[in-house]
XYZ file of C-alpha atoms in Angstrom:
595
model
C 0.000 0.000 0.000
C 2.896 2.564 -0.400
C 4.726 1.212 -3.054
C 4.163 4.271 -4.744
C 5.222 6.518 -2.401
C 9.502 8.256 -2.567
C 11.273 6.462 -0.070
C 11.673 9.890 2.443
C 7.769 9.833 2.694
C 7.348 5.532 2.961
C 9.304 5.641 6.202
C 6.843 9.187 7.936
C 4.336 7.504 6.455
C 5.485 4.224 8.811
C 6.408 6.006 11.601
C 3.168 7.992 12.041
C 0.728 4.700 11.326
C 3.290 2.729 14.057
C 3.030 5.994 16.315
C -0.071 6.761 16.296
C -2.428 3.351 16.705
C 0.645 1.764 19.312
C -0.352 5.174 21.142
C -3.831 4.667 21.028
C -3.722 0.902 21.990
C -1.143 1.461 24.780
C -2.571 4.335 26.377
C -6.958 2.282 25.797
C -4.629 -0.750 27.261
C -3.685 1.168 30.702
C -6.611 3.333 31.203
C -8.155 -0.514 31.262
C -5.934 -1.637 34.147
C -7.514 1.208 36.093
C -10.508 -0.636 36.611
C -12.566 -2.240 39.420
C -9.976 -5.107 39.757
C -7.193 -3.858 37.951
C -7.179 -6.254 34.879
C -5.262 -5.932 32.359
C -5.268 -9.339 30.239
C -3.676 -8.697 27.021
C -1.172 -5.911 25.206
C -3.073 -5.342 22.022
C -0.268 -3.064 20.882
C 2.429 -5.544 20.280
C 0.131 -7.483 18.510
C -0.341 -4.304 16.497
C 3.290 -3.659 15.528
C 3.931 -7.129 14.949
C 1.279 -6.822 11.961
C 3.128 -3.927 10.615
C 6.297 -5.650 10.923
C 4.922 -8.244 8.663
C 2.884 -6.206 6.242
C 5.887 -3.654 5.772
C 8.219 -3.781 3.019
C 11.153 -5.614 3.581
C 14.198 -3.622 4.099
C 15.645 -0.986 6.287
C 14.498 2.220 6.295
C 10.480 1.657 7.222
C 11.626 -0.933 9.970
C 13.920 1.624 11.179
C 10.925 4.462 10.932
C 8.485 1.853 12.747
C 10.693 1.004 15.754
C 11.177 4.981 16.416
C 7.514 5.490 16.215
C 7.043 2.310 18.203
C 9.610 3.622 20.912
C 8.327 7.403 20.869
C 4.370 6.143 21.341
C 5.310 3.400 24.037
C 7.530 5.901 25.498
C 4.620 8.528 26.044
C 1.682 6.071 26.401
C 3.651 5.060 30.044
C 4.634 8.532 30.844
C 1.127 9.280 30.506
C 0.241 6.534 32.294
C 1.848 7.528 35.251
C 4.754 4.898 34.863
C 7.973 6.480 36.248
C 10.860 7.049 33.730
C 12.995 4.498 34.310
C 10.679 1.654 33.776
C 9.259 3.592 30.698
C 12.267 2.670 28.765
C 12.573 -0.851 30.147
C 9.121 -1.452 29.169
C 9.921 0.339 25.945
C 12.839 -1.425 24.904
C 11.722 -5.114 26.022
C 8.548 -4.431 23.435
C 10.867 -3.480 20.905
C 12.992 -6.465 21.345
C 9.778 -8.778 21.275
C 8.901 -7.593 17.814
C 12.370 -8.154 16.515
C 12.584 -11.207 17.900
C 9.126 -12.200 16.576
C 10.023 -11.333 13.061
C 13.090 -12.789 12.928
C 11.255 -16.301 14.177
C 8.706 -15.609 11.809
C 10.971 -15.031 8.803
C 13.306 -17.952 9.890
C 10.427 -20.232 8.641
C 8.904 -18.133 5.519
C 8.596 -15.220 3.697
C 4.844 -14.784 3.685
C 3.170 -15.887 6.769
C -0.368 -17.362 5.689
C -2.373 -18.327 8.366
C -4.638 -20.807 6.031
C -1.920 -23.498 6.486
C -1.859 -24.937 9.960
C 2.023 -25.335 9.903
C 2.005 -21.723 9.206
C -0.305 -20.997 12.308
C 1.951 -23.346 14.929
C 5.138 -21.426 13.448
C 3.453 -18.282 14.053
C 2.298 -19.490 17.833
C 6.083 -20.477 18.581
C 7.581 -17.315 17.483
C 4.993 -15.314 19.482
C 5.689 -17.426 22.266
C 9.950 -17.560 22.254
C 9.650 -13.230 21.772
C 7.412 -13.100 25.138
C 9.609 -15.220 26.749
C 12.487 -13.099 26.109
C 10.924 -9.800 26.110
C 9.546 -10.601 29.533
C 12.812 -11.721 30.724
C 14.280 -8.549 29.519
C 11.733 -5.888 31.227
C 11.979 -8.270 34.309
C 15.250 -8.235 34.510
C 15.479 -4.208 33.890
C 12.345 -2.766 35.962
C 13.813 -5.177 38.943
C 10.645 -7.607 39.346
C 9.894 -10.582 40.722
C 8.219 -13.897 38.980
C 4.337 -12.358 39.124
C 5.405 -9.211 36.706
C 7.397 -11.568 34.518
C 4.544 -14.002 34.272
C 1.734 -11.211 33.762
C 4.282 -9.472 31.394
C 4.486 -12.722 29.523
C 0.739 -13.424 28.772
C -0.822 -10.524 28.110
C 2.257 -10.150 25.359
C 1.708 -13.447 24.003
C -2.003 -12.895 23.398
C -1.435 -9.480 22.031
C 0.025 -11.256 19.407
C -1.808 -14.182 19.096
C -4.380 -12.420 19.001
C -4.134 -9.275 17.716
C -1.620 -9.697 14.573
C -3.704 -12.519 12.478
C -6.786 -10.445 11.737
C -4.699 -7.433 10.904
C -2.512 -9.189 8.728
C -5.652 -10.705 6.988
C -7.603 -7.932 6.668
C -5.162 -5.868 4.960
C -4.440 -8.594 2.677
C -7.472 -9.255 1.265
C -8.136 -5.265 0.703
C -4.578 -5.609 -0.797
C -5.576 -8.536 -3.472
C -9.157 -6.527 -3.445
C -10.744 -10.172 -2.150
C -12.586 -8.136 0.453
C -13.919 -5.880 -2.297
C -14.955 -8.727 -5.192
C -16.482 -10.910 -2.305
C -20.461 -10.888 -3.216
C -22.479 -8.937 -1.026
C -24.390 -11.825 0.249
C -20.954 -13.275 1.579
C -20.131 -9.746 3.284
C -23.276 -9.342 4.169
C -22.902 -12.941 6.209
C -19.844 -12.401 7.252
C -21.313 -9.141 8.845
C -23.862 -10.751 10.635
C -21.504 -13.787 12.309
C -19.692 -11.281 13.725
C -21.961 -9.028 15.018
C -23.570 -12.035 16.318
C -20.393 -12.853 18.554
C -20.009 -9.484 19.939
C -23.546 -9.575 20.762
C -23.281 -13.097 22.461
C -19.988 -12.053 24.497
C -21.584 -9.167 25.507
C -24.612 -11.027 26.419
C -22.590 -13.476 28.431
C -20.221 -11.360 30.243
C -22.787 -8.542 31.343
C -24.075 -10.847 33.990
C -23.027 -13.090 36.126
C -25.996 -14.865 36.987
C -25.717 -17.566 34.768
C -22.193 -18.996 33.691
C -22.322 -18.594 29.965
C -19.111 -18.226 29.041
C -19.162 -21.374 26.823
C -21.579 -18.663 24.231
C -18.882 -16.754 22.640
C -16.872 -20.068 22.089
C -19.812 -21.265 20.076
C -19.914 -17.932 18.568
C -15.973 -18.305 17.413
C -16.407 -21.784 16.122
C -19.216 -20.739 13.920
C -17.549 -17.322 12.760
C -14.391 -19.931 11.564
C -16.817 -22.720 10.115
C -18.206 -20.047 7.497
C -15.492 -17.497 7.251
C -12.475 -19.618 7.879
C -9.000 -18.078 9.569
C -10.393 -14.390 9.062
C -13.392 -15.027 10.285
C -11.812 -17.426 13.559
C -9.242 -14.352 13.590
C -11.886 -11.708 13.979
C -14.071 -13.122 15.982
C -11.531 -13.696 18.452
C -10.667 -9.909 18.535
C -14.207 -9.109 19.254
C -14.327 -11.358 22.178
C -11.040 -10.473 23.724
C -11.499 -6.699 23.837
C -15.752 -7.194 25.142
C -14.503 -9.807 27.839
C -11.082 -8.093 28.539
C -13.120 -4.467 28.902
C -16.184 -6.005 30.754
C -14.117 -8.277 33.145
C -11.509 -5.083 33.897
C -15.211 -3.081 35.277
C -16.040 -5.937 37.275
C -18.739 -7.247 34.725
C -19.170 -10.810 34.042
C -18.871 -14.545 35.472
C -15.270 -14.335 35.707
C -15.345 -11.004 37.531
C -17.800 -12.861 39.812
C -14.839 -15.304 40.634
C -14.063 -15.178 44.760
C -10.298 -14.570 44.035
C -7.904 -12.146 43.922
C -7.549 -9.717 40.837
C -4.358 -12.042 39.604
C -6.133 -15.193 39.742
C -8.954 -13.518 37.695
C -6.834 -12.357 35.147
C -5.151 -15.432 34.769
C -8.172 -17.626 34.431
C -9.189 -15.044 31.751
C -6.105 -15.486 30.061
C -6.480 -19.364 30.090
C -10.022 -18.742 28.434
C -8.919 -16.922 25.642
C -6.079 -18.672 25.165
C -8.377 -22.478 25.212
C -10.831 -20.087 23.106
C -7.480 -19.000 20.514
C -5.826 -22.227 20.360
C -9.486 -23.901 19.254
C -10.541 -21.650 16.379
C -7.412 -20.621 14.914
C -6.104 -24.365 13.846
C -9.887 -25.157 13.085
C -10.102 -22.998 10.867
C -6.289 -23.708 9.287
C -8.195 -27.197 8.934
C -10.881 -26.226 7.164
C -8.762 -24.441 4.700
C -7.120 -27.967 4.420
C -10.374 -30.007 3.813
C -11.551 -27.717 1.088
C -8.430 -27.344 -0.705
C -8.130 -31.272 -0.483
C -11.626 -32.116 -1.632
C -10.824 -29.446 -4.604
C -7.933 -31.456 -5.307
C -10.156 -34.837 -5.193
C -12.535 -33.467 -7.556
C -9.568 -32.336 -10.200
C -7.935 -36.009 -9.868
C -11.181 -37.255 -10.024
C -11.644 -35.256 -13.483
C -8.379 -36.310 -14.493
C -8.554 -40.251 -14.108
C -11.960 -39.901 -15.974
C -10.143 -38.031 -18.509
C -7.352 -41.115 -18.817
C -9.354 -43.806 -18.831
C -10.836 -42.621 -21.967
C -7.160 -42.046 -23.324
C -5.803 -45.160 -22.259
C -9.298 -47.250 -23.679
C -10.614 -49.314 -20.803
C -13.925 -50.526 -20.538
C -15.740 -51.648 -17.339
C -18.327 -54.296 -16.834
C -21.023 -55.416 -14.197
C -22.608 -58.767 -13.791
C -25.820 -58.785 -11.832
C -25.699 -61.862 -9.885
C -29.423 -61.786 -8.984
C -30.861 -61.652 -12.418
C -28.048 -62.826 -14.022
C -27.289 -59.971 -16.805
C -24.549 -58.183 -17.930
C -23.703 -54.580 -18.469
C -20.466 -53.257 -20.368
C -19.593 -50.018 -21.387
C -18.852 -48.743 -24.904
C -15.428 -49.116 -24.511
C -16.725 -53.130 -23.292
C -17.745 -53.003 -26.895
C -15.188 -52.271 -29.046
C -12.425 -54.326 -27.150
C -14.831 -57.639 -28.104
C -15.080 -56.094 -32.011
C -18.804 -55.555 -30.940
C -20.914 -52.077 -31.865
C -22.015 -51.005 -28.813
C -25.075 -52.117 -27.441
C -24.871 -55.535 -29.367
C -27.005 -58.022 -26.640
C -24.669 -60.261 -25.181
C -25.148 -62.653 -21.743
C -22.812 -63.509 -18.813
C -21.814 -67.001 -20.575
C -21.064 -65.282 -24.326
C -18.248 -62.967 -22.236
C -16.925 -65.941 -20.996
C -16.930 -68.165 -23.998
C -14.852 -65.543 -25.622
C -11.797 -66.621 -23.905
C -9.569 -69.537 -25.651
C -10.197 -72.208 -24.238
C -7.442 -73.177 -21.303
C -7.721 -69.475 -20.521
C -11.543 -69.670 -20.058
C -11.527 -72.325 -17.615
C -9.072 -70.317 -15.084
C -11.073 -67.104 -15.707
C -14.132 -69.148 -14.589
C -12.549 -70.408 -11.647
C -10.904 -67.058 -10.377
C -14.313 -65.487 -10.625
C -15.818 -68.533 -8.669
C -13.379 -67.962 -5.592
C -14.007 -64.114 -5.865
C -17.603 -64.392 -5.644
C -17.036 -66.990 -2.464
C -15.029 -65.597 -0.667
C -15.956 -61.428 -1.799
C -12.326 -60.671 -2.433
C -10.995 -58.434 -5.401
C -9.505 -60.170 -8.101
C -7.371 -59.631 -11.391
C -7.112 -62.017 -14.336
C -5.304 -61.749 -17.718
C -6.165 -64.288 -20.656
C -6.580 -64.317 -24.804
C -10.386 -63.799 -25.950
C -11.498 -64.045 -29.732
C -13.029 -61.469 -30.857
C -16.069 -60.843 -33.406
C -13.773 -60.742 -35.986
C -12.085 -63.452 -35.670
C -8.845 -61.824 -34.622
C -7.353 -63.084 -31.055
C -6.473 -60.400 -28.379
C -4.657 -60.232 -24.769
C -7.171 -58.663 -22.549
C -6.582 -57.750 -18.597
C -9.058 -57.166 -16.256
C -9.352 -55.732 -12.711
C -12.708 -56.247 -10.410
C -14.486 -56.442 -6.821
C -17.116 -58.238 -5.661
C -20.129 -55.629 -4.434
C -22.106 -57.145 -1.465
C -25.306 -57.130 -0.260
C -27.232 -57.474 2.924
C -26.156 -60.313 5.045
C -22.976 -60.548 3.326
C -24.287 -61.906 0.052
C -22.668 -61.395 -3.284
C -24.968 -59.575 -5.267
C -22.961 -58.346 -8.306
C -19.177 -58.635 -9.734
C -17.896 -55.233 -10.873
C -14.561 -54.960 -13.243
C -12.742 -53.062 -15.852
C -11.205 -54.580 -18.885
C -8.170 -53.124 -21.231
C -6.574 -54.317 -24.468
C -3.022 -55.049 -23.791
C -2.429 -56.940 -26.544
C 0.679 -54.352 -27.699
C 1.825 -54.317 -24.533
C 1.872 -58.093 -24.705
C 3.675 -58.026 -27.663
C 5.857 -55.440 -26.805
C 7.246 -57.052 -23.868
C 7.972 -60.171 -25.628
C 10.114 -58.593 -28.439
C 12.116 -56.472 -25.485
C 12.432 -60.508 -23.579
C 13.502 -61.733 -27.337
C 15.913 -58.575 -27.563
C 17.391 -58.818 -24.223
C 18.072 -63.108 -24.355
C 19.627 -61.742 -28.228
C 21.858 -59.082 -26.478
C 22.950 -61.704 -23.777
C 23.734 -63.984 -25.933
C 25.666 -61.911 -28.228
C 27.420 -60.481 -24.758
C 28.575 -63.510 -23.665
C 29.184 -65.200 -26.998
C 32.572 -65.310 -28.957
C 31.610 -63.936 -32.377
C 34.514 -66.179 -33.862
C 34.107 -69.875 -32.725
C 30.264 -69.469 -31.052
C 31.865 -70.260 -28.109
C 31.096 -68.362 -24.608
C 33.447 -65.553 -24.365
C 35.904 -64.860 -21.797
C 33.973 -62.633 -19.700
C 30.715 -65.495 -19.595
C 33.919 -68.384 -19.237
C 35.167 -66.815 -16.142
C 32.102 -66.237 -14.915
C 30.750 -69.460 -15.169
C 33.989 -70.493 -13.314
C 33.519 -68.262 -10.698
C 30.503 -70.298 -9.730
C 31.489 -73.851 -10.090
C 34.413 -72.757 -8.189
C 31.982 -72.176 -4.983
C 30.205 -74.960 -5.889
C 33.162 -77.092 -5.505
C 34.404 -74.524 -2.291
C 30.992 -75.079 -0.716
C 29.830 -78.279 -1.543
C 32.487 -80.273 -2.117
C 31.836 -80.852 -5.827
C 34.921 -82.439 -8.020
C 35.992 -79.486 -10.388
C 39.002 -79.425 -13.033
C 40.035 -76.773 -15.132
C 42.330 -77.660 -18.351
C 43.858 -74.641 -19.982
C 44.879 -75.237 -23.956
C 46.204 -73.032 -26.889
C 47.253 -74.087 -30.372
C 50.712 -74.932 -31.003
C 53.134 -72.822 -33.067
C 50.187 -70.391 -34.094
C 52.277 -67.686 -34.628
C 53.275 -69.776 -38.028
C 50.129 -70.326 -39.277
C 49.232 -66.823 -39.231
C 52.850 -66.230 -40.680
C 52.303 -68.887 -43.149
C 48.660 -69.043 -44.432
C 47.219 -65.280 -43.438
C 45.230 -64.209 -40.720
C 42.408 -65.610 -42.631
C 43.554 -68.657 -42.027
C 44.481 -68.631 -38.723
C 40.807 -67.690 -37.699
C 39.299 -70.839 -39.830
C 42.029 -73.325 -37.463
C 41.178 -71.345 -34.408
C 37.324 -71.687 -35.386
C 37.776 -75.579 -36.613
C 40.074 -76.197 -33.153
C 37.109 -75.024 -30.944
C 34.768 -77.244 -32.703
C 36.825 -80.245 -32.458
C 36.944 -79.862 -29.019
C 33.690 -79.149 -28.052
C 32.839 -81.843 -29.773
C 34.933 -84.515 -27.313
C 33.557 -82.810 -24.508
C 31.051 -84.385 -21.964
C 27.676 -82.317 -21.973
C 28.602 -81.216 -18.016
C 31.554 -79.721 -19.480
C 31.840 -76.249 -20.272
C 34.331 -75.001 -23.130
C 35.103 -71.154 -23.588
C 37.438 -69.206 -25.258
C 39.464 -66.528 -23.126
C 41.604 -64.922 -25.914
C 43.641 -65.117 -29.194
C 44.393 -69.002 -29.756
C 43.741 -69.801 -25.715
C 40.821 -71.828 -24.520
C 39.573 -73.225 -21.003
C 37.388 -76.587 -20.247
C 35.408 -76.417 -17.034
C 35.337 -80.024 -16.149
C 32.885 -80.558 -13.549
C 32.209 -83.623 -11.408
C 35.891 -84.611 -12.832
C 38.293 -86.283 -10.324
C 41.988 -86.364 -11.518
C 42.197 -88.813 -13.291
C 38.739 -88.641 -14.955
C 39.915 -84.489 -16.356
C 42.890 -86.188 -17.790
C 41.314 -88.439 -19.571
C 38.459 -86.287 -21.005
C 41.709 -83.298 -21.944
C 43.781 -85.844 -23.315
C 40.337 -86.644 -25.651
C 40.391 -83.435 -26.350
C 43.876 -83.284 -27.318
C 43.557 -85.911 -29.826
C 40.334 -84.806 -31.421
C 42.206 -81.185 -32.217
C 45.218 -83.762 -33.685
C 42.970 -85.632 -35.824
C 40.597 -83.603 -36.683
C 42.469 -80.506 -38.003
C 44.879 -82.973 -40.161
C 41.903 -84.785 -41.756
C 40.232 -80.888 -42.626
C 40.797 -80.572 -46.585
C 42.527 -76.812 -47.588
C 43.584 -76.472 -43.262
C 46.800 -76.357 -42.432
C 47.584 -79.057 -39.413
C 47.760 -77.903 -35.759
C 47.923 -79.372 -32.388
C 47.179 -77.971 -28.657
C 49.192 -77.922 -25.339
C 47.008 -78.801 -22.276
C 47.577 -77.693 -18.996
C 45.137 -79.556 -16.299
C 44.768 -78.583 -12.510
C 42.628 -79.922 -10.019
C 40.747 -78.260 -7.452
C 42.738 -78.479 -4.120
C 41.138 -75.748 -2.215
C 42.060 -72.663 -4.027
C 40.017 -69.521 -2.380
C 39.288 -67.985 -6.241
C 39.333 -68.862 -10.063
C 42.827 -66.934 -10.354
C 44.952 -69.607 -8.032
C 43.407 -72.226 -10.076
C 43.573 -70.535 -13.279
C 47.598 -69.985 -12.708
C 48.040 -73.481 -11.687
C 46.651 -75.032 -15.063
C 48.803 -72.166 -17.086
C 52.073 -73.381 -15.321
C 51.063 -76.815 -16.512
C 50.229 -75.867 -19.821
C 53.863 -74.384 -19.809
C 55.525 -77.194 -18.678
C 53.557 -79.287 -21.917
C 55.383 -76.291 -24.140
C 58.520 -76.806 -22.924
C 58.044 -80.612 -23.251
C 57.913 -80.675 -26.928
C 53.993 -79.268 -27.325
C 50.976 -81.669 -28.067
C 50.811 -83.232 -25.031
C 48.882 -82.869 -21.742
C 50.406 -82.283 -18.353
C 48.719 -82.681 -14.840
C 49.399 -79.638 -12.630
C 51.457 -80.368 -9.371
């Protein structure tokens, strides 16, 4: 509201609105204490220039203006008042420090305070409550007093605030967005009368004493935030506060009535508007809540109708009483039917292939027995001709007694997904294969060889299971390749692997691990039984590669080792390659066990 205004005129402009109402309200507040009993229940003028605080713009010269005007009213209000000097700037600077402290709270947990969210209202309760503490503390500790001032200094404080600062803040806010102004008459005009209504029931209540009616104005309050939410729980609150705090302080009311001393009176009416505050504020918080959630409902609501008809399912009902069936368009179309086309419970069944029609059958027999929900998935043929994948979802509805009176489900076309999912299964089983394949002999590759190994190794580790590894590569390749080409040397290394898968036993595994070097992975093979099935092997390269028309001849070196408790594939592995050495060394094309 004075963003237009030069800077030089914002902060007089701040000072005198500060000044002037913390004036008013300070000087109403301790003319009030002069009553019959001396009451004085709340400080409506820190409440007051905590709303400015918060509604000011946020940087340092109108904060600076405020605090002057706050400290030049609150220093004259108590003069006035009669309060000597020296406790007239205690007094001064302890409210100054509250609303610091307040704001800084405040602003610790958000920029814009908004009392329509009930986290919001707590934080707002908690900072109110930690600047009372310490602004009592502070005047206690200045003016000298003992723990009744800093008690009374601390609640009347805290419900100045608490009380005060939310329908300020409000108010001006909705003036500010003009939501006070487009409101339609009949809802000002209602909001007008709930309020007036409260003041009139406080004032009813706490005029006599007769009858203890205090319990009016809370029903008053509640109402006011049931229809008009945090402003109107705000507002109504104000209303009550200053009729009981004015009535009480002349010695009007039931709690004026109260056989006590003046503290104990103003302390019970603190506890009443504080019960009174701490019921309609976060009610009406709530409420905010509730309707913004059941907006919210009816949007998602809107929405899942909206993607159901995107994502064409259908839903269906059978009446189990009269034994029809309902389906939806959607029903319809999924079957290759037009819509409306008379069909019965059995023709939705009898759509299904066959061995998927008997389990559909008997799912939907166990739903309806026991009432649970259920889901199915099968193939159904449609009018056409043409066989689909169709899923469906459904619940049983009951009846009185606990008798199942209808079965209630959707059905979807998911024949692409389906289809999709088993070209991604047939891609992925492709890609693995070609991962762990050697794209030269077919063989697995070293990566899928070592792996493989890696497991029968704890199978032997753990179980005890005989396991042999024989490590073999083909003699004097380096000459072949020299001699016939590369070309060539792939065709032998291609032809060698063959031959010695061939003489393998099917428990065997055989893998190449690199250039002309291969591994068998002789399981369930003693010592003597992996030297027999290598030196097999051995031959069938010999033989086999000499008998191959336009191949050049070649023979392997084997290298055999046992397992003998090695802790992984590598001590194993090493042991085989030192025998496999040993066979080079030897002469080459022969086999040799590893120590």
């Amino acid at each position: 509201m004075t963003r237009s205004l030069s800077p030089r005129v914002e902060a007089v402009f701040w000072f005198l609105l500060t000044a002037t109402g913390y004036f008013l309200l300070a000087s109403l507040s301790l003319h009030a204490t002069k009553g019959a009993d001396n009451i004085a229940a709340v400080w409506p003028p820190s409440g007051y220039f905590l709303a400015l605080l918060l509604l000011m713009p946020a940087h340092a010269r109108p904060r600076v203006s405020a605090f002057a005007g706050m400290a030049l009213a609150s220093l004259a209000a108590n003069l006035w008042g009669g309060v000597p000097p020296l406790s007239c700037l205690a007094y001064t600077l302890a409210n100054g420090c509250e609303g610091a402290i307040a704001l800084w709270l405040i602003r610790r947990q958000t920029n814009e305070l908004s009392f329509m969210v009930p986290r919001a209202v707590a934080g707002f309760c908690v900072a109110a409550l930690g600047a009372s503490v310490a602004s009592a503390a502070l005047a206690g500790t200045l003016a000298g007093a003992g723990a009744d001032f800093y008690l009374s200094w601390l609640t009347t404080v805290l419900l100045g605030m608490l009380i005060v600062t939310p329908p300020i803040v409000m108010l001006v806010r909705m003036v500010g967005t003009k939501a006070l102004g487009n409101a339609p008459p009949a809802m000002r005009a209602e909001a007008t009368a709930i309020l007036t209504a409260a003041g009139l029931v406080t004032i009813a209540a706490f005029t006599q004493a007769e009858f203890p009616a205090t319990f009016l104005p809370c029903i008053a309050v509640v109402a006011a935030a049931y229809r008009l939410g945090p402003f109107g729980a705000a507002a109504g609150m104000l209303i009550v506060t200053i009729i009981t705090s004015l009535l009480t302080g002349q010695g009007h009311g039931p709690i004026a009535a109260i056989e006590a001393a003046p503290k104990v009176k103003v302390l019970f009416l603190q506890f009443y508007l504080l019960s009174l505050l701490f019921t309609t504020l976060p009610l009406a918080a709530l409420l905010i809540v509730r309707q913004r959630l059941a907006k919210r409902l009816e949007q998602s609501n809107r929405w899942l109708l909206q993607a159901e008809a995107a994502a064409l399912v259908g839903h269906w009902r059978v009446d189990l009483v009269g034994w029809t069936i309902h389906w939806s368009d959607q029903a319809y179309r999924i079957h290759g039917l037009v819509p409306g086309t008379p069909v019965d419970v059995n023709y939705s069944v009898k759509q299904y292939v066959a061995e998927d029609g008997a389990a559909v059958r008997k799912i939907l027999e166990v739903a309806v027995r026991t009432g649970e929900p259920f889901a199915f998935q099968g193939r159904i043929h449609r009018a056409d001709g043409e066989i689909r994948h169709v899923k469906s979802h459904g619940s049983i509805e009951m009846g009185r007694g606990g008798r199942a009176i209808a079965i209630f489900g959707t059905v979807q076309d998911v024949t692409e997904t389906v289809e999709n999912a088993r070209i991604l299964e047939a891609a992925r089983s492709a890609a693995e294969r070609v991962a762990n394949t050697d794209m030269l002999t077919g063989l697995p590759n070293r990566r899928h060889t070592l792996a493989y190994l890696e497991k029968a190794l704890a199978g032997a580790r753990d179980h005890g299971a005989p396991l042999a590894v024989a490590i073999f590569d083909i003699d004097h390749f380096k000459r072949i390749n020299d001699a016939h080409g590369h070309a060539m040397g792939d065709r032998v290394i291609h032809r060698v692997g063959q031959r010695a898968k061939a003489a393998l036993r099917e428990e065997d595994m055989l893998g190449r691990i690199g250039g002309e070097e291969f591994v068998c992975i002789l399981q369930r093979s003693s010592a003597q039984a992996a030297e027999i099935v290598a030196e097999r092997v051995r031959k069938a390269v010999e033989t086999g590669t000499a008998a191959e028309e336009g191949l050049p001849p070649a023979t392997v070196s084997i290298g055999v080792a046992v397992f003998d408790g090695e802790i992984d594939i590598e001590e194993l592995l090493h042991r085989a390659d030192q025998a496999l050495y040993a066979a080079k060394r030897e002469g080459r094309n022969r086999l040799r066990m590893a120590a």
